[in-house]
Structures are given as C-alpha cells and as structure tokens.
PDB file of C-alpha atoms in Angstrom:
ATOM      1  CA  ALA A 192     118.817  97.196  85.725  1.00  0.00           C
ATOM      2  CA  GLN A 193     116.861  95.153  88.192  1.00  0.00           C
ATOM      3  CA  THR A 194     114.323  92.648  86.913  1.00  0.00           C
ATOM      4  CA  VAL A 195     111.569  90.845  88.764  1.00  0.00           C
ATOM      5  CA  THR A 196     110.125  87.568  87.497  1.00  0.00           C
ATOM      6  CA  GLN A 197     106.912  85.849  88.489  1.00  0.00           C
ATOM      7  CA  SER A 198     106.744  82.521  86.677  1.00  0.00           C
ATOM      8  CA  GLN A 199     103.140  81.664  87.594  1.00  0.00           C
ATOM      9  CA  PRO A 200     100.637  83.677  85.529  1.00  0.00           C
ATOM     10  CA  GLU A 201      97.720  82.055  87.366  1.00  0.00           C
ATOM     11  CA  MET A 202      97.226  80.058  90.533  1.00  0.00           C
ATOM     12  CA  SER A 203      94.189  78.534  92.160  1.00  0.00           C
ATOM     13  CA  VAL A 204      93.594  77.582  95.792  1.00  0.00           C
ATOM     14  CA  GLN A 205      90.648  76.238  97.720  1.00  0.00           C
ATOM     15  CA  GLU A 206      89.246  78.248 100.551  1.00  0.00           C
ATOM     16  CA  ALA A 207      91.060  77.563 103.851  1.00  0.00           C
ATOM     17  CA  GLU A 208      94.025  75.992 102.056  1.00  0.00           C
ATOM     18  CA  THR A 209      97.570  77.311 101.661  1.00  0.00           C
ATOM     19  CA  VAL A 210      99.139  78.610  98.478  1.00  0.00           C
ATOM     20  CA  THR A 211     102.628  79.852  97.622  1.00  0.00           C
ATOM     21  CA  LEU A 212     103.354  82.440  94.938  1.00  0.00           C
ATOM     22  CA  SER A 213     106.856  82.558  93.485  1.00  0.00           C
ATOM     23  CA  CYS A 214     109.061  85.535  92.738  1.00  0.00           C
ATOM     24  CA  THR A 215     112.681  85.810  91.698  1.00  0.00           C
ATOM     25  CA  TYR A 216     114.693  88.927  91.016  1.00  0.00           C
ATOM     26  CA  ASP A 217     117.997  89.895  89.552  1.00  0.00           C
ATOM     27  CA  THR A 218     120.178  92.585  91.093  1.00  0.00           C
ATOM     28  CA  SER A 219     123.797  93.389  91.754  1.00  0.00           C
ATOM     29  CA  GLU A 220     122.958  95.439  94.832  1.00  0.00           C
ATOM     30  CA  SER A 221     123.398  94.144  98.359  1.00  0.00           C
ATOM     31  CA  ASP A 222     120.817  96.328 100.065  1.00  0.00           C
ATOM     32  CA  TYR A 223     117.248  96.639  98.810  1.00  0.00           C
ATOM     33  CA  TYR A 224     113.613  96.120  99.740  1.00  0.00           C
ATOM     34  CA  LEU A 225     111.064  93.646  98.468  1.00  0.00           C
ATOM     35  CA  PHE A 226     107.296  93.963  98.539  1.00  0.00           C
ATOM     36  CA  TRP A 227     104.196  92.010  97.668  1.00  0.00           C
ATOM     37  CA  TYR A 228     101.193  94.006  96.502  1.00  0.00           C
ATOM     38  CA  LYS A 229      97.720  92.756  95.651  1.00  0.00           C
ATOM     39  CA  GLN A 230      95.401  94.356  93.130  1.00  0.00           C
ATOM     40  CA  PRO A 231      91.769  93.277  93.374  1.00  0.00           C
ATOM     41  CA  PRO A 232      89.205  94.202  90.710  1.00  0.00           C
ATOM     42  CA  SER A 233      88.744  97.518  92.527  1.00  0.00           C
ATOM     43  CA  ARG A 234      92.105  98.440  90.906  1.00  0.00           C
ATOM     44  CA  GLN A 235      93.803  99.763  94.013  1.00  0.00           C
ATOM     45  CA  MET A 236      97.276  98.373  94.693  1.00  0.00           C
ATOM     46  CA  ILE A 237      97.375  97.246  98.322  1.00  0.00           C
ATOM     47  CA  LEU A 238     100.548  96.439 100.232  1.00  0.00           C
ATOM     48  CA  VAL A 239     100.539  92.865 101.540  1.00  0.00           C
ATOM     49  CA  ILE A 240     103.989  92.497 103.069  1.00  0.00           C
ATOM     50  CA  ARG A 241     107.536  93.872 102.830  1.00  0.00           C
ATOM     51  CA  GLN A 242     111.016  92.525 103.500  1.00  0.00           C
ATOM     52  CA  GLU A 243     114.308  94.324 104.045  1.00  0.00           C
ATOM     53  CA  ALA A 244     117.181  92.516 102.362  1.00  0.00           C
ATOM     54  CA  TYR A 245     119.490  93.007 105.336  1.00  0.00           C
ATOM     55  CA  LYS A 246     117.088  91.136 107.612  1.00  0.00           C
ATOM     56  CA  GLN A 247     117.481  87.378 107.684  1.00  0.00           C
ATOM     57  CA  GLN A 248     114.174  86.826 109.441  1.00  0.00           C
ATOM     58  CA  ASN A 249     111.260  86.273 107.098  1.00  0.00           C
ATOM     59  CA  ALA A 250     108.485  88.832 107.356  1.00  0.00           C
ATOM     60  CA  THR A 251     104.994  87.789 108.456  1.00  0.00           C
ATOM     61  CA  GLU A 252     101.680  89.649 108.481  1.00  0.00           C
ATOM     62  CA  ASN A 253      98.830  87.583 109.904  1.00  0.00           C
ATOM     63  CA  ARG A 254      98.039  84.914 107.272  1.00  0.00           C
ATOM     64  CA  PHE A 255     100.762  86.157 104.925  1.00  0.00           C
ATOM     65  CA  SER A 256     104.418  85.223 105.174  1.00  0.00           C
ATOM     66  CA  VAL A 257     107.425  85.238 102.907  1.00  0.00           C
ATOM     67  CA  ASN A 258     110.298  82.883 102.255  1.00  0.00           C
ATOM     68  CA  PHE A 259     113.226  85.178 101.483  1.00  0.00           C
ATOM     69  CA  GLN A 260     116.302  83.449 100.096  1.00  0.00           C
ATOM     70  CA  LYS A 261     118.830  86.216  99.430  1.00  0.00           C
ATOM     71  CA  ALA A 262     121.517  84.041  97.872  1.00  0.00           C
ATOM     72  CA  ALA A 263     118.992  82.496  95.510  1.00  0.00           C
ATOM     73  CA  LYS A 264     117.329  85.893  94.912  1.00  0.00           C
ATOM     74  CA  SER A 265     113.975  84.377  95.682  1.00  0.00           C
ATOM     75  CA  PHE A 266     111.044  85.970  97.503  1.00  0.00           C
ATOM     76  CA  SER A 267     107.938  83.778  97.655  1.00  0.00           C
ATOM     77  CA  LEU A 268     104.626  84.642  99.323  1.00  0.00           C
ATOM     78  CA  LYS A 269     102.686  82.097 101.337  1.00  0.00           C
ATOM     79  CA  ILE A 270      99.021  82.670 102.019  1.00  0.00           C
ATOM     80  CA  SER A 271      97.586  80.478 104.746  1.00  0.00           C
ATOM     81  CA  ASP A 272      93.892  79.805 105.388  1.00  0.00           C
ATOM     82  CA  SER A 273      92.986  81.357 102.044  1.00  0.00           C
ATOM     83  CA  GLN A 274      89.830  83.432 101.924  1.00  0.00           C
ATOM     84  CA  LEU A 275      87.589  84.488  99.046  1.00  0.00           C
ATOM     85  CA  GLY A 276      88.777  88.062  99.571  1.00  0.00           C
ATOM     86  CA  ASP A 277      92.326  87.006  98.747  1.00  0.00           C
ATOM     87  CA  ALA A 278      91.379  86.609  95.083  1.00  0.00           C
ATOM     88  CA  ALA A 279      93.358  89.251  93.224  1.00  0.00           C
ATOM     89  CA  MET A 280      96.379  89.929  91.066  1.00  0.00           C
ATOM     90  CA  TYR A 281      99.552  89.685  93.142  1.00  0.00           C
ATOM     91  CA  PHE A 282     102.664  91.628  92.193  1.00  0.00           C
ATOM     92  CA  CYS A 283     106.135  91.148  93.580  1.00  0.00           C
ATOM     93  CA  ALA A 284     108.157  94.380  93.614  1.00  0.00           C
ATOM     94  CA  TYR A 285     111.759  95.466  94.143  1.00  0.00           C
ATOM     95  CA  ARG A 286     113.041  98.777  95.403  1.00  0.00           C
ATOM     96  CA  SER A 287     116.666  99.812  95.612  1.00  0.00           C
ATOM     97  CA  THR A 288     118.251 101.986  98.276  1.00  0.00           C
ATOM     98  CA  PRO A 289     119.474 104.338  99.620  1.00  0.00           C
ATOM     99  CA  TRP A 290     117.370 106.984  97.981  1.00  0.00           C
ATOM    100  CA  SER A 291     113.868 106.964  99.355  1.00  0.00           C
ATOM    101  CA  ALA A 292     112.081 108.132  96.208  1.00  0.00           C
ATOM    102  CA  SER A 293     113.632 105.420  94.110  1.00  0.00           C
ATOM    103  CA  LYS A 294     111.970 103.280  91.503  1.00  0.00           C
ATOM    104  CA  LEU A 295     109.671 100.425  92.485  1.00  0.00           C
ATOM    105  CA  THR A 296     109.935  97.700  89.855  1.00  0.00           C
ATOM    106  CA  PHE A 297     107.090  95.208  89.550  1.00  0.00           C
ATOM    107  CA  GLY A 298     107.008  91.635  88.345  1.00  0.00           C
ATOM    108  CA  THR A 299     104.490  90.509  85.735  1.00  0.00           C
ATOM    109  CA  GLY A 300     101.969  89.376  88.329  1.00  0.00           C
ATOM    110  CA  THR A 301     100.163  86.199  89.382  1.00  0.00           C
ATOM    111  CA  ARG A 302      96.391  86.010  89.256  1.00  0.00           C
ATOM    112  CA  LEU A 303      95.100  84.101  92.271  1.00  0.00           C
ATOM    113  CA  GLN A 304      91.711  82.443  92.197  1.00  0.00           C
ATOM    114  CA  VAL A 305      90.120  81.215  95.414  1.00  0.00           C
ATOM    115  CA  THR A 306      87.492  78.490  95.053  1.00  0.00           C
ATOM    116  CA  LEU A 307      84.940  77.126  97.485  1.00  0.00           C
TER     117      LEU A 307
ATOM    118  CA  ASP B 179      89.118 103.851 102.128  1.00  0.00           C
ATOM    119  CA  THR B 180      92.079 104.943 100.073  1.00  0.00           C
ATOM    120  CA  GLU B 181      94.317 107.652 101.510  1.00  0.00           C
ATOM    121  CA  VAL B 182      95.420 108.687  98.032  1.00  0.00           C
ATOM    122  CA  THR B 183      92.564 110.231  96.070  1.00  0.00           C
ATOM    123  CA  GLN B 184      92.565 110.331  92.304  1.00  0.00           C
ATOM    124  CA  THR B 185      90.128 112.199  90.093  1.00  0.00           C
ATOM    125  CA  PRO B 186      88.423 111.561  87.810  1.00  0.00           C
ATOM    126  CA  LYS B 187      87.799 107.811  88.085  1.00  0.00           C
ATOM    127  CA  HIS B 188      87.139 107.544  84.352  1.00  0.00           C
ATOM    128  CA  LEU B 189      88.096 109.851  81.495  1.00  0.00           C
ATOM    129  CA  VAL B 190      87.384 109.657  77.788  1.00  0.00           C
ATOM    130  CA  MET B 191      89.182 112.152  75.606  1.00  0.00           C
ATOM    131  CA  GLY B 192      89.849 112.783  71.954  1.00  0.00           C
ATOM    132  CA  MET B 193      93.314 113.019  70.502  1.00  0.00           C
ATOM    133  CA  THR B 194      93.089 116.804  70.254  1.00  0.00           C
ATOM    134  CA  ASN B 195      91.820 117.382  73.780  1.00  0.00           C
ATOM    135  CA  LYS B 196      93.694 118.724  76.782  1.00  0.00           C
ATOM    136  CA  LYS B 197      92.842 117.188  80.120  1.00  0.00           C
ATOM    137  CA  SER B 198      94.396 116.741  83.547  1.00  0.00           C
ATOM    138  CA  LEU B 199      94.504 113.924  86.060  1.00  0.00           C
ATOM    139  CA  LYS B 200      94.634 114.898  89.713  1.00  0.00           C
ATOM    140  CA  CYS B 201      96.029 113.145  92.767  1.00  0.00           C
ATOM    141  CA  GLU B 202      95.889 114.229  96.407  1.00  0.00           C
ATOM    142  CA  GLN B 203      97.272 112.820  99.643  1.00  0.00           C
ATOM    143  CA  HIS B 204      97.263 114.152 103.193  1.00  0.00           C
ATOM    144  CA  MET B 205      99.602 111.662 104.824  1.00  0.00           C
ATOM    145  CA  GLY B 206     102.565 114.048 104.854  1.00  0.00           C
ATOM    146  CA  HIS B 207     104.374 112.004 102.218  1.00  0.00           C
ATOM    147  CA  ARG B 208     107.109 113.868 100.345  1.00  0.00           C
ATOM    148  CA  ALA B 209     107.478 111.498  97.409  1.00  0.00           C
ATOM    149  CA  MET B 210     104.756 111.122  94.785  1.00  0.00           C
ATOM    150  CA  TYR B 211     104.604 108.920  91.716  1.00  0.00           C
ATOM    151  CA  TRP B 212     102.731 108.407  88.468  1.00  0.00           C
ATOM    152  CA  TYR B 213     102.427 104.884  87.088  1.00  0.00           C
ATOM    153  CA  LYS B 214     100.790 103.663  83.878  1.00  0.00           C
ATOM    154  CA  GLN B 215      99.171 100.233  83.795  1.00  0.00           C
ATOM    155  CA  LYS B 216      97.928  98.492  80.672  1.00  0.00           C
ATOM    156  CA  ALA B 217      95.433  95.645  80.955  1.00  0.00           C
ATOM    157  CA  LYS B 218      96.890  92.468  82.477  1.00  0.00           C
ATOM    158  CA  LYS B 219     100.301  94.120  82.846  1.00  0.00           C
ATOM    159  CA  PRO B 220     102.223  95.427  85.857  1.00  0.00           C
ATOM    160  CA  PRO B 221     102.375  99.148  86.566  1.00  0.00           C
ATOM    161  CA  GLU B 222     105.154 101.002  84.785  1.00  0.00           C
ATOM    162  CA  LEU B 223     106.773 104.014  86.384  1.00  0.00           C
ATOM    163  CA  MET B 224     106.372 107.322  84.578  1.00  0.00           C
ATOM    164  CA  PHE B 225     107.459 110.063  86.990  1.00  0.00           C
ATOM    165  CA  VAL B 226     108.691 110.540  90.539  1.00  0.00           C
ATOM    166  CA  TYR B 227     108.545 113.759  92.524  1.00  0.00           C
ATOM    167  CA  SER B 228     110.585 114.199  95.668  1.00  0.00           C
ATOM    168  CA  TYR B 229     109.955 117.290  97.797  1.00  0.00           C
ATOM    169  CA  GLU B 230     107.967 118.801  94.930  1.00  0.00           C
ATOM    170  CA  LYS B 231     110.846 118.446  92.477  1.00  0.00           C
ATOM    171  CA  LEU B 232     110.850 116.064  89.530  1.00  0.00           C
ATOM    172  CA  SER B 233     113.478 113.443  90.289  1.00  0.00           C
ATOM    173  CA  ILE B 234     112.704 110.662  87.814  1.00  0.00           C
ATOM    174  CA  ASN B 235     111.285 110.851  84.293  1.00  0.00           C
ATOM    175  CA  GLU B 236     111.239 107.424  82.674  1.00  0.00           C
ATOM    176  CA  SER B 237     111.603 108.841  79.153  1.00  0.00           C
ATOM    177  CA  VAL B 238     107.910 109.624  78.991  1.00  0.00           C
ATOM    178  CA  PRO B 239     106.686 111.404  75.819  1.00  0.00           C
ATOM    179  CA  SER B 240     106.175 115.143  76.216  1.00  0.00           C
ATOM    180  CA  ARG B 241     102.437 114.797  75.630  1.00  0.00           C
ATOM    181  CA  PHE B 242     102.400 113.808  79.316  1.00  0.00           C
ATOM    182  CA  SER B 243     103.342 116.720  81.564  1.00  0.00           C
ATOM    183  CA  PRO B 244     103.530 116.249  85.334  1.00  0.00           C
ATOM    184  CA  GLU B 245     103.147 118.983  87.897  1.00  0.00           C
ATOM    185  CA  CYS B 246     103.510 119.031  91.663  1.00  0.00           C
ATOM    186  CA  PRO B 247     102.027 122.324  92.947  1.00  0.00           C
ATOM    187  CA  ASN B 248     102.602 121.424  96.592  1.00  0.00           C
ATOM    188  CA  SER B 249     103.463 118.486  98.790  1.00  0.00           C
ATOM    189  CA  SER B 250      99.890 117.170  98.775  1.00  0.00           C
ATOM    190  CA  LEU B 251      98.988 117.486  95.109  1.00  0.00           C
ATOM    191  CA  LEU B 252     100.185 115.845  91.927  1.00  0.00           C
ATOM    192  CA  ASN B 253      98.790 116.521  88.481  1.00  0.00           C
ATOM    193  CA  LEU B 254      99.317 114.881  85.123  1.00  0.00           C
ATOM    194  CA  HIS B 255      98.491 117.120  82.179  1.00  0.00           C
ATOM    195  CA  LEU B 256      97.534 115.357  78.973  1.00  0.00           C
ATOM    196  CA  HIS B 257      97.679 116.800  75.472  1.00  0.00           C
ATOM    197  CA  ALA B 258      97.522 115.283  71.999  1.00  0.00           C
ATOM    198  CA  LEU B 259      97.390 111.726  73.291  1.00  0.00           C
ATOM    199  CA  GLN B 260      97.282 108.639  71.111  1.00  0.00           C
ATOM    200  CA  PRO B 261      94.869 105.690  71.385  1.00  0.00           C
ATOM    201  CA  GLU B 262      97.728 103.543  72.688  1.00  0.00           C
ATOM    202  CA  ASP B 263      97.925 105.840  75.715  1.00  0.00           C
ATOM    203  CA  SER B 264      94.630 104.369  76.917  1.00  0.00           C
ATOM    204  CA  ALA B 265      95.386 102.738  80.263  1.00  0.00           C
ATOM    205  CA  LEU B 266      94.895 102.902  84.016  1.00  0.00           C
ATOM    206  CA  TYR B 267      96.936 105.733  85.511  1.00  0.00           C
ATOM    207  CA  LEU B 268      97.911 105.175  89.108  1.00  0.00           C
ATOM    208  CA  CYS B 269      99.163 107.776  91.535  1.00  0.00           C
ATOM    209  CA  ALA B 270     101.124 106.797  94.631  1.00  0.00           C
ATOM    210  CA  SER B 271     102.898 108.457  97.523  1.00  0.00           C
ATOM    211  CA  SER B 272     105.415 107.413 100.133  1.00  0.00           C
ATOM    212  CA  GLN B 273     107.419 108.721 103.056  1.00  0.00           C
ATOM    213  CA  ASP B 274     110.987 109.827 102.449  1.00  0.00           C
ATOM    214  CA  ARG B 275     112.451 106.578 103.735  1.00  0.00           C
ATOM    215  CA  ALA B 276     113.800 103.867 101.490  1.00  0.00           C
ATOM    216  CA  ASN B 277     111.788 101.138 103.210  1.00  0.00           C
ATOM    217  CA  SER B 278     108.557 103.110 102.995  1.00  0.00           C
ATOM    218  CA  PRO B 279     105.939 101.331 100.903  1.00  0.00           C
ATOM    219  CA  LEU B 280     104.016 103.149  98.224  1.00  0.00           C
ATOM    220  CA  HIS B 281     100.389 103.985  98.940  1.00  0.00           C
ATOM    221  CA  PHE B 282      98.336 103.872  95.763  1.00  0.00           C
ATOM    222  CA  GLY B 283      95.137 105.539  94.709  1.00  0.00           C
ATOM    223  CA  ASN B 284      92.337 103.777  92.848  1.00  0.00           C
ATOM    224  CA  GLY B 285      93.542 105.092  89.531  1.00  0.00           C
ATOM    225  CA  THR B 286      92.015 106.912  86.579  1.00  0.00           C
ATOM    226  CA  ARG B 287      90.832 104.753  83.692  1.00  0.00           C
ATOM    227  CA  LEU B 288      91.743 106.756  80.584  1.00  0.00           C
ATOM    228  CA  THR B 289      90.360 106.059  77.121  1.00  0.00           C
ATOM    229  CA  VAL B 290      91.707 107.997  74.146  1.00  0.00           C
ATOM    230  CA  THR B 291      89.435 107.971  71.100  1.00  0.00           C
TER     231      THR B 291
END
C-alpha cells in the first residue's frame, strides 16, 4: 500500500516570504499522480497543484511550485510571496493509475501559519 | 463558491436515529467519493462510485450505507451510529481520468450523541 508522509506538523512564515513544505511517499508503482491540497478553516479541500510522475518538469501555479524528485520519492511545495490567505492545513496526496476512480491517499498534513 | 454541494452543513443525531447526508455536483463528473475526516487528521476514504456503481468500499461498517441515484447525486445513509463516528464527512467528485483532481464540498459536520 502507498503511504504519504509529511514530517512537519506545523510551519510558520512571514508575509511576503517563501516557505517550503515537505512530503515523501512510498510506492512500488512507476506511474502515479501527486497533489497538494489546502484546507482553510472553511473546511473545503482546495487543489493547489498537481504533478504527473511521468513528467520531469516541476509543476508551477502562480506563487506555488513543486520540487518533484522521483528517485527520492519526494514532492515538496514551495510557496513564494506568502499571503495571509495562504494560512491553512496543507495535505500532500498520492493517486495511483490507471484507473481514474482510484484512491487518493493523503499525508498527515502541515499547518501553515502566516504572520505579519 | 464550491461546485460540490453538501447538505446539511451540520447534523446532530442520536445513536438510534436514521439520517442521510446528501451531495450534489453538476460538473459532469462520473466518479464520486465519500471521505471521513476526524479533527486534525487527514481525510480517510470510505466509498468510491464510478458511473453510479460502487467500486471501492474501504471496509466501512454497515451502519454507513452509500447510494448513488444518478450521476449528479451521492447520498450517505446513517443508522445506529456510535459517538466515535462524529466527524467531518466530505464528498468529492472527479472526471473519469486518472490525472483528474478531486473537487470537494464543504463537508457535513456530524455529531453523534
């Protein structure tokens, strides 16, 4: 079974600074998808960014980017120019292929605080 | 605005009650999911429906009964729950592509007394 590990229960960053959240995973599969979701106090899980394992290029979405190291099974999230609205719980998630309605497995989460 | 709508937002029920959680999406997604999330924990998968058929049941107790009446609706029927079943129940949907992300609703906060 796949496992996803987030070793940082809590992180703090000052507004406008950059922070990196760590995620590692364990799998024997060669093809899969990785996601970062955020969950603010409103409870809704919101997709931040996704990465296909077969793509070597790291995904970017505006201020959010990933550092995907397939051999190391590492998938970190970098948030640049942090904003107060970035404060939330961040979950790394793994999804196997090829079946589309397959299980999405979440890590334990990292709570991000953004300070002035 | 969320594209996956869950009702009710909050629910308090006794252990002998029967209640249902409802989820609706109009994005044309053919896969729908129920997740359970305890406080300060990640969501845990309960059920997956694909094209209105149950495709994954993560060994969920029978007091939870899912139903997918059509491609837009997903229900979770609750009966004889225990206090430890109190949690946030999240519904999600996705397209039928492996790289399709899940779209989540705002969840139903369930308290079993």
